[in-house]
Short mmCIF file of C-alpha atoms and ligand atoms in Angstrom, two decimals:
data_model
loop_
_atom_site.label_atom_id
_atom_site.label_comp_id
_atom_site.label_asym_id
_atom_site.label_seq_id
_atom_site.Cartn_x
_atom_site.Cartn_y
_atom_site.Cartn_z
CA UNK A 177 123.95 87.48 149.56
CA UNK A 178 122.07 90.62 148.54
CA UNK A 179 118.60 90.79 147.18
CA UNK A 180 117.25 92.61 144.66
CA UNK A 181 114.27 93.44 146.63
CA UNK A 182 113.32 94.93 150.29
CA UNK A 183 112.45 91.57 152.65
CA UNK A 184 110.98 92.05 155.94
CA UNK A 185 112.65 88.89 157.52
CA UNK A 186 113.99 90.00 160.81
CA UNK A 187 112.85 93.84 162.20
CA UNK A 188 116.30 94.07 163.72
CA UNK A 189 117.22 94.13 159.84
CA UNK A 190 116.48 97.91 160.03
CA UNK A 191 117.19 100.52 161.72
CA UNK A 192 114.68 101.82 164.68
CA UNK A 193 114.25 104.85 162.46
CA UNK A 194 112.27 102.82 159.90
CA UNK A 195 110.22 101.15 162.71
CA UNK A 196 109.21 104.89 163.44
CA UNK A 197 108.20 106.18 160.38
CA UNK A 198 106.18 102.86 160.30
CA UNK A 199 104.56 103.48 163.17
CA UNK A 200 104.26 106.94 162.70
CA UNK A 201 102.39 106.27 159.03
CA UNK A 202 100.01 103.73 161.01
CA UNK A 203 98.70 106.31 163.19
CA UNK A 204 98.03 108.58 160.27
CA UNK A 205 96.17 105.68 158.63
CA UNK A 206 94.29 105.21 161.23
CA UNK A 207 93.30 108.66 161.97
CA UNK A 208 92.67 109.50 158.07
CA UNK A 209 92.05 106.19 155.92
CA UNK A 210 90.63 108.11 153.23
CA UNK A 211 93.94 109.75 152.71
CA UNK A 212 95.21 105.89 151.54
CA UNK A 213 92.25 103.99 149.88
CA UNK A 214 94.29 103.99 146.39
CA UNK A 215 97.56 104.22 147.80
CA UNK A 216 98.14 100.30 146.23
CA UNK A 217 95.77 100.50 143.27
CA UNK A 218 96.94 97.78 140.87
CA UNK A 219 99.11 96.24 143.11
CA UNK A 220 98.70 92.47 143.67
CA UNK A 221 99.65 90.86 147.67
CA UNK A 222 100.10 87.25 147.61
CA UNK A 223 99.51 85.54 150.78
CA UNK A 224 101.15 81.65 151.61
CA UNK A 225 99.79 81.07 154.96
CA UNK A 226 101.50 77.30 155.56
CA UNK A 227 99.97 77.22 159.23
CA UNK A 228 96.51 78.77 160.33
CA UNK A 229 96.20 82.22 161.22
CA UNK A 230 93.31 84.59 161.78
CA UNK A 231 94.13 88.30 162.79
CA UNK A 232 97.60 88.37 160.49
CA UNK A 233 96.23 86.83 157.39
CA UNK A 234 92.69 88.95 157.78
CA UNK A 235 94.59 92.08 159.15
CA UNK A 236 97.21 91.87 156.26
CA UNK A 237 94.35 91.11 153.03
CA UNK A 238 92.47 94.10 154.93
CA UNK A 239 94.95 96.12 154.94
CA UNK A 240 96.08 95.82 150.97
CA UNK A 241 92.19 95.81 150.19
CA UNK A 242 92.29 98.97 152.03
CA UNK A 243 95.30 100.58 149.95
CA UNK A 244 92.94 99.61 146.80
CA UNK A 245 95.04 96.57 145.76
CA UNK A 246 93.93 93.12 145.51
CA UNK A 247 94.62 89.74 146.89
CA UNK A 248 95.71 86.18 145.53
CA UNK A 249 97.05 83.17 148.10
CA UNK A 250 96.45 80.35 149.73
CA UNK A 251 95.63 79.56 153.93
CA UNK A 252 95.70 75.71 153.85
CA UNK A 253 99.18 74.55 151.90
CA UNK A 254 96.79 70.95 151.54
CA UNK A 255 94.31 73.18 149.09
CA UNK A 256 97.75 73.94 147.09
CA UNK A 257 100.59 72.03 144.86
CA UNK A 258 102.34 71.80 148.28
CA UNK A 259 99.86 68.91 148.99
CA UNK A 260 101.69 66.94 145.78
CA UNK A 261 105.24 67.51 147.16
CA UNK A 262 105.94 71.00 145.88
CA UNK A 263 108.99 72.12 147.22
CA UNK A 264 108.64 76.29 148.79
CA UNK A 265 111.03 76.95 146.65
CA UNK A 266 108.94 76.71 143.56
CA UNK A 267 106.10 77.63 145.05
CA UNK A 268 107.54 80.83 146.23
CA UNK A 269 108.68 81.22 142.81
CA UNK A 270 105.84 81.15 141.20
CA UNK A 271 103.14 83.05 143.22
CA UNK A 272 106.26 85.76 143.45
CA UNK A 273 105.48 86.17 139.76
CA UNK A 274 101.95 86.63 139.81
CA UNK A 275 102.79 89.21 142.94
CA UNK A 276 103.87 92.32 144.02
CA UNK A 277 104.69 91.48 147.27
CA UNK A 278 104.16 88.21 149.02
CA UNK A 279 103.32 87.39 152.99
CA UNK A 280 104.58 84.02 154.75
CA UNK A 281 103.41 82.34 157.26
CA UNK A 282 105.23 78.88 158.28
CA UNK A 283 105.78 76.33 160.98
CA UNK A 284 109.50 75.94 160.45
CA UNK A 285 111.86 78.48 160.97
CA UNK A 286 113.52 80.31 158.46
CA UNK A 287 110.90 79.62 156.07
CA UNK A 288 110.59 83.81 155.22
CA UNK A 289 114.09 83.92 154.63
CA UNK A 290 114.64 80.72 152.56
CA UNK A 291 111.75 82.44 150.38
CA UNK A 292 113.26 85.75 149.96
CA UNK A 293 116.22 83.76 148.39
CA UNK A 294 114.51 82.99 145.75
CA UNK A 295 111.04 85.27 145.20
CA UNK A 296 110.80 88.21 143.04
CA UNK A 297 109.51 90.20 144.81
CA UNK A 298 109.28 91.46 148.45
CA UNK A 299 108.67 89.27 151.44
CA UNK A 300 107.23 89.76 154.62
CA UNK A 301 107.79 87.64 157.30
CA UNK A 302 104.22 86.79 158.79
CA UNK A 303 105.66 84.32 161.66
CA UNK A 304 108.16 81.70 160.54
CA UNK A 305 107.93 78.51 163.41
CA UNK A 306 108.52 79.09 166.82
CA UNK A 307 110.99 82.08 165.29
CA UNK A 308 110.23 85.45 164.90
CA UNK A 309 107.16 87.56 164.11
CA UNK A 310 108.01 90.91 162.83
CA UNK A 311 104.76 92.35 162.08
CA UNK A 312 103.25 90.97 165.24
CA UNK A 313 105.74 93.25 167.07
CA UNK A 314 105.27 96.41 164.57
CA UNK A 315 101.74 96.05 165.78
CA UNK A 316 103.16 95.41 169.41
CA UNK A 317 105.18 99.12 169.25
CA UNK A 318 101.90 101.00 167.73
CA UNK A 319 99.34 99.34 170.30
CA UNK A 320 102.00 101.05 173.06
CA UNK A 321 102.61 103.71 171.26
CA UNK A 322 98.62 104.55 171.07
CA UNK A 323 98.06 103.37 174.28
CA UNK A 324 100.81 104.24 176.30
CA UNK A 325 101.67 107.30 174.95
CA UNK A 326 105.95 105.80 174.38
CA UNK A 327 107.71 103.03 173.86
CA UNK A 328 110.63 103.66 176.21
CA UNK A 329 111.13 103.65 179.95
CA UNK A 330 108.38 101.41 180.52
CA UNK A 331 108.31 98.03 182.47
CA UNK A 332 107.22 95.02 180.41
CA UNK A 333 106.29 91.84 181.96
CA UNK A 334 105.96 88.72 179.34
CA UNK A 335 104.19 85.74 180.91
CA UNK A 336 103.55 82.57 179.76
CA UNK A 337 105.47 80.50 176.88
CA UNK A 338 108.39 82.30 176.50
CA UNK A 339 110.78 79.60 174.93
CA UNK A 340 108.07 79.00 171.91
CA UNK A 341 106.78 82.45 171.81
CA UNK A 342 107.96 83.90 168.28
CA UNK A 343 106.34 87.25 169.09
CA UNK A 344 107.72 87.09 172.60
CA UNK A 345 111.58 87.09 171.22
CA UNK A 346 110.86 89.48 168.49
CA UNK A 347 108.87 92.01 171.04
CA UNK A 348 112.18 91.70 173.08
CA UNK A 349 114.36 92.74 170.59
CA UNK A 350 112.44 95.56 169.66
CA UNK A 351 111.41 96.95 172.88
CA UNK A 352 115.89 96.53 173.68
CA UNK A 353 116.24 99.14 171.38
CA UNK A 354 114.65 101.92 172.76
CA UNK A 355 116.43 103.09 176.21
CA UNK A 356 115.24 102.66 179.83
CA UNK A 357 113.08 99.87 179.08
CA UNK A 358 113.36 96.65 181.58
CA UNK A 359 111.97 92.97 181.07
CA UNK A 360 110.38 90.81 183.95
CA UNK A 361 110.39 87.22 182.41
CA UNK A 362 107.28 85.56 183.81
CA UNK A 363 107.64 81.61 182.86
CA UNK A 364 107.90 78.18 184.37
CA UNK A 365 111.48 77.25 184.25
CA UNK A 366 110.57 74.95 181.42
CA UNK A 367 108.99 77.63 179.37
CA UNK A 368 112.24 80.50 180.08
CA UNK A 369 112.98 83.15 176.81
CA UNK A 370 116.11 81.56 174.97
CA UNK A 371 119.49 82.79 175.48
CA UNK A 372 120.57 84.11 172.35
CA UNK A 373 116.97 86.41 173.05
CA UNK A 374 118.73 87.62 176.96
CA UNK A 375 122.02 88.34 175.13
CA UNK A 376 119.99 90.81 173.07
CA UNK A 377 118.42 92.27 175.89
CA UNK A 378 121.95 92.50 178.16
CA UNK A 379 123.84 93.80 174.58
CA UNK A 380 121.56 96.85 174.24
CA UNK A 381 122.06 97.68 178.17
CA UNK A 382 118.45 96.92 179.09
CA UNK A 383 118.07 94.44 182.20
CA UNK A 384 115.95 91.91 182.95
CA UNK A 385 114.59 89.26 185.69
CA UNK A 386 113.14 86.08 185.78
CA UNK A 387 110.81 84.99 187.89
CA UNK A 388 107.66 82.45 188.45
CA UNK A 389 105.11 84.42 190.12
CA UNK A 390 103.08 87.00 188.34
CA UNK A 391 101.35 87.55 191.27
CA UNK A 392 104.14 89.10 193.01
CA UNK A 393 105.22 91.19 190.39
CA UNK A 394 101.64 92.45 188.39
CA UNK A 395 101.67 95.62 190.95
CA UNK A 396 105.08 96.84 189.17
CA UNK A 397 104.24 96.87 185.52
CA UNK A 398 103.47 99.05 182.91
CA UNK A 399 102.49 96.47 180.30
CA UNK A 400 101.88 92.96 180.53
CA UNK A 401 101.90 90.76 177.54
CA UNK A 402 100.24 86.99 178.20
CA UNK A 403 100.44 84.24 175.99
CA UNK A 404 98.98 81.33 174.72
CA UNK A 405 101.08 78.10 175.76
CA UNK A 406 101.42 76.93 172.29
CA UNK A 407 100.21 73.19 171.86
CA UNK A 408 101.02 72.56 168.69
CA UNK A 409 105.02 73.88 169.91
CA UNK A 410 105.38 70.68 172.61
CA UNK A 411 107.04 67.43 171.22
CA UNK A 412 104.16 65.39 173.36
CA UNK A 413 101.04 66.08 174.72
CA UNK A 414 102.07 64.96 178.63
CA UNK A 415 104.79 68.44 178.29
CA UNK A 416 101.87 70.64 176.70
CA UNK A 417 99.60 69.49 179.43
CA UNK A 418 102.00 69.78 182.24
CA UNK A 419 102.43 74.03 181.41
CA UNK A 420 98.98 74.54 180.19
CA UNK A 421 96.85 76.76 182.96
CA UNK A 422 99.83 77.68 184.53
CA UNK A 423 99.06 81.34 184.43
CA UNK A 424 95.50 82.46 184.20
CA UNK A 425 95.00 86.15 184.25
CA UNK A 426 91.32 86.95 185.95
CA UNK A 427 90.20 90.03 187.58
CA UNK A 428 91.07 88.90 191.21
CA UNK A 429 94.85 89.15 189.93
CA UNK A 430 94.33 92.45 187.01
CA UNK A 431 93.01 93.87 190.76
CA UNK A 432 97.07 94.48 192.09
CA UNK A 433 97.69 95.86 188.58
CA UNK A 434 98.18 99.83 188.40
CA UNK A 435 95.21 101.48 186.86
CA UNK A 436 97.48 102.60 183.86
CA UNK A 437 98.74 99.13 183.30
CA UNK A 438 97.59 97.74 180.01
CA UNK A 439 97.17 94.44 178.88
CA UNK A 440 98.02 92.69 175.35
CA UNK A 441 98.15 89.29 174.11
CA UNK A 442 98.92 88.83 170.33
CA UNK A 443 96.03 86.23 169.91
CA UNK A 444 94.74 83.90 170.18
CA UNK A 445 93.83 84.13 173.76
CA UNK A 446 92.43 80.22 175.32
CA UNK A 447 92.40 80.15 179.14
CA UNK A 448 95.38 82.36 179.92
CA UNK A 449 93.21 85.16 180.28
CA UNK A 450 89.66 85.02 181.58
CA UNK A 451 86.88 86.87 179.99
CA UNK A 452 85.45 88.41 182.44
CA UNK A 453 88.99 90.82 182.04
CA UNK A 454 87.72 91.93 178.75
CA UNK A 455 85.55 94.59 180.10
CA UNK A 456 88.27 96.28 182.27
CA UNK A 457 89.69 99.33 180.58
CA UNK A 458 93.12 97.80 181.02
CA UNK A 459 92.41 95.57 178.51
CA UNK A 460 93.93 96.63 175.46
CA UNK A 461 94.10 93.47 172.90
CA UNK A 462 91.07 93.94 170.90
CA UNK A 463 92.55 97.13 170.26
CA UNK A 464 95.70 95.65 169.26
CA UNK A 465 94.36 93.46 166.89
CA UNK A 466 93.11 96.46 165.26
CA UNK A 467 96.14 98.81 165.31
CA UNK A 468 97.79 95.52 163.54
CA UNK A 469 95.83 96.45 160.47
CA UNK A 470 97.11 100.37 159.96
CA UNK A 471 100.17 99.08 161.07
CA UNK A 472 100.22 96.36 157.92
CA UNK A 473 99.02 99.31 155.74
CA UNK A 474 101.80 101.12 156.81
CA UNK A 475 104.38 98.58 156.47
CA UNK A 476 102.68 97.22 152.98
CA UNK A 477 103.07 101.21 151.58
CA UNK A 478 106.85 101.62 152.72
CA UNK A 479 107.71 97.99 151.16
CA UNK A 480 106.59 98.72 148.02
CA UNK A 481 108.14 101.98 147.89
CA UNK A 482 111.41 101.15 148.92
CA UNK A 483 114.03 100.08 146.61
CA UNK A 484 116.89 99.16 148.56
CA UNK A 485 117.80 95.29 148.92
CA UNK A 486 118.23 93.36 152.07
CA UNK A 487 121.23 91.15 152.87
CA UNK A 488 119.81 87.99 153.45
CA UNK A 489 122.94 85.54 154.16
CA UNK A 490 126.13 87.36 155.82
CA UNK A 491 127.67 83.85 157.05
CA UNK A 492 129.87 81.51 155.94
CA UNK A 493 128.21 79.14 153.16
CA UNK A 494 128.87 75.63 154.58
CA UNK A 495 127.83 73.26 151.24
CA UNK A 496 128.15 70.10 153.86
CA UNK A 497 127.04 70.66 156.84
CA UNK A 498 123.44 71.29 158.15
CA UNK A 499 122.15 72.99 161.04
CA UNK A 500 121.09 70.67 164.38
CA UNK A 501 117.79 72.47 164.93
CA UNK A 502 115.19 69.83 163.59
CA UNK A 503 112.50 72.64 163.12
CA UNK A 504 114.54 75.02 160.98
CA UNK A 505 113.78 75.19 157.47
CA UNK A 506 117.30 73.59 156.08
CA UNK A 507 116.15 70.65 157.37
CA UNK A 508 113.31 69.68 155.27
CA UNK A 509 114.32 72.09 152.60
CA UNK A 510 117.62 70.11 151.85
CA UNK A 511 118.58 72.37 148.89
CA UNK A 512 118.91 75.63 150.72
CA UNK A 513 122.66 76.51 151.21
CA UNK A 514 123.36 75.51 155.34
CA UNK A 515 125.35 79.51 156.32
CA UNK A 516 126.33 80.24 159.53
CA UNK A 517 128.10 83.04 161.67
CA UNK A 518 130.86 82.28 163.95
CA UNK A 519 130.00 83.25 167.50
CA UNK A 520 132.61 82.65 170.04
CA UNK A 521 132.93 78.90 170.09
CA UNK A 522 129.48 78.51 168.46
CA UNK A 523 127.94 78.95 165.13
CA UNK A 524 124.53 80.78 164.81
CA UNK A 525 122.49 79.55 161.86
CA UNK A 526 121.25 82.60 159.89
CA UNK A 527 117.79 81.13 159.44
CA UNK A 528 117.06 80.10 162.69
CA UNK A 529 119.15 82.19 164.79
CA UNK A 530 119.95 79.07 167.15
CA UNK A 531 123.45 78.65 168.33
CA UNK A 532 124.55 75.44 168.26
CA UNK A 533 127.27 73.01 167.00
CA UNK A 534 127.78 72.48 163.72
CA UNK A 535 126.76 68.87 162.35
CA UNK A 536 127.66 66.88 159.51
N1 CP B 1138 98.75 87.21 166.56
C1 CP B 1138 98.64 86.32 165.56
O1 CP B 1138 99.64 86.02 164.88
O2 CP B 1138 97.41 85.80 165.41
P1 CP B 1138 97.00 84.79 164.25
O3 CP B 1138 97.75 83.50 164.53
O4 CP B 1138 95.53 84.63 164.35
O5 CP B 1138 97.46 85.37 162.97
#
């Protein structure tokens, strides 16, 4: 199924070209705002932030403030008709008619997609569930491309909650795509990247290790992105608190670090990195949080721009069968159409992305 309109659902839905010239228009933002501040007059951005959120929601009504547009939206779904049972189709619907282009944010996973099926107008994909989070990583590639001066050949170690971590598995897939880059997966076993995330990795020829210790391996890195361990991911509060503090970056252990190391974190930061760190020159995700504004300019400007439709469903269109992940978005939203593509002897849900078994 093809849509009439540009969706930002997946970054690995265009080519690495477009994440360039992305990129490439943040850092002129940033170096010449004045250049932009009516680049979106009249234009409306509609923002449906289902789960909380500080730097995307801020960054993104900054950003189309910014361009000399204006905002409309909601950040708590309880403030909303969701609160009386309204389904996201109609609500997507609607606010897609008052808009010009329309941000998600949602706890299940999906959700973006399901509402580019039916909005009318663009949508960007502000973190669906424990997913994917496509602008998080746009900002990712600018913060290393300011920073680091490239965004190949370098030697990224990802620490922390890698099996929840949306903008851990959409950083991944990025970073796969430009050559010589190599992965050290920092995790408890219980907490390792998914598979289908590794196959991307091994597909695009980049390698990568797993291992426990960051310790061992901080001296080696060019970049090290921490995360939070995600609470409200765990099914009980005995798993959450049996990960939590299991990596704690402080300046005892930034000290084995090369000086040209940086640090990021997509934020928000609890315990997993101690504050006294935010001082050292190495830490680079205040910064980040910044470039995630020009980057949102950037990508806000080429959305509206652009005229050519994204596929959203390539699959097979199943009518009776569901997928078996309880926290993708078919699930609750019982009306969406259940499609699939056949991978070996597995199916891969095309909202989720998780390979499993079909069920009926
Ligand atoms: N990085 C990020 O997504 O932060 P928020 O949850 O505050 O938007």
């Amino acid at each position: 199924m093809i849509s009439r309109f540009p969706h930002l659902i997946d970054l690995n839905d265009f080519p690495v070209s477009w994440w360039n010239k992305i990129i490439d228009l943040g850092h002129d933002i940033r170096r010449h705002p004045q250049r932009y501040t009516h680049a979106c007059d009249g234009k409306i951005m509609g923002t449906l932030f289902y789960e909380p959120s500080t730097r995307t929601q801020m960054s993104f009504q900054s950003a189309m403030i910014r361009l000399g547009g204006s905002i409309i939206g909601f950040d708590n779904p309880a403030t909303s008709s969701v609160a009386k049972g309204e389904n996201l189709k109609d609500t997507t619907k609607i606010v897609s008619n008052y808009s010009d282009i329309l941000v998600m944010r949602h706890p299940l996973a999906g959700a973006a997609k399901a509402a580019a099926l039916t909005a009318d107008c663009p949508v960007i994909n502000a973190g669906d569930g424990g997913h994917l989070h496509p602008t998080q990583t746009l900002t990712d590639l600018l913060t290393l491309k300011e920073e680091k001066g490239r965004l190949d050949n370098l030697n990224i170690g990802l620490c922390g909650d890698l099996v929840y971590g949306r903008t851990v598995h959409s950083l991944c897939k990025a970073l796969s795509a430009y050559p010589g880059n190599t992965f050290v997966l920092i995790s408890t076993p219980q907490l390792r990247l998914p598979s289908y995330i590794k196959d991307v990795i091994t597909a695009s020829g980049s390698k990568y290790t797993e291992v426990t210790s960051l310790d061992e391996i901080i001296g080696d890195l060019d970049m090290l992105y921490m995360t939070r361990i995600q609470r409200e991911r765990f099914a009980s509060e005995a798993e959450y608190f049996a990960q939590k503090d299991t990596y704690i970056l402080d300046r005892k252990k930034l000290s084995k670090s090369r000086l040209d190391m940086i640090v990021m974190h997509p934020m928000p930061r609890v315990d997993e990195i101690a504050i006294e760190v935010d001082n050292d020159k190495r830490a680079a995700y205040f910064n980040q949080a910044k470039y995630g504004m020009y980057v949102r300019m950037a990508l806000i400007m080429t959305m509206l721009e652009s005229s050519k439709g994204t596929t959203l469903l390539k699959g097979i269109v199943h009518h009776d069968c569901r997928c078996s992940n309880p926290k993708c978005i078919t699930n609750t939203e019982e009306y969406l159409p259940a499609s699939f593509i056949g991978i070996g002897d597995t199916v891969e849900c095309e909202y989720c992305d998780e390979r499993k078994l079909l069920t009926h």
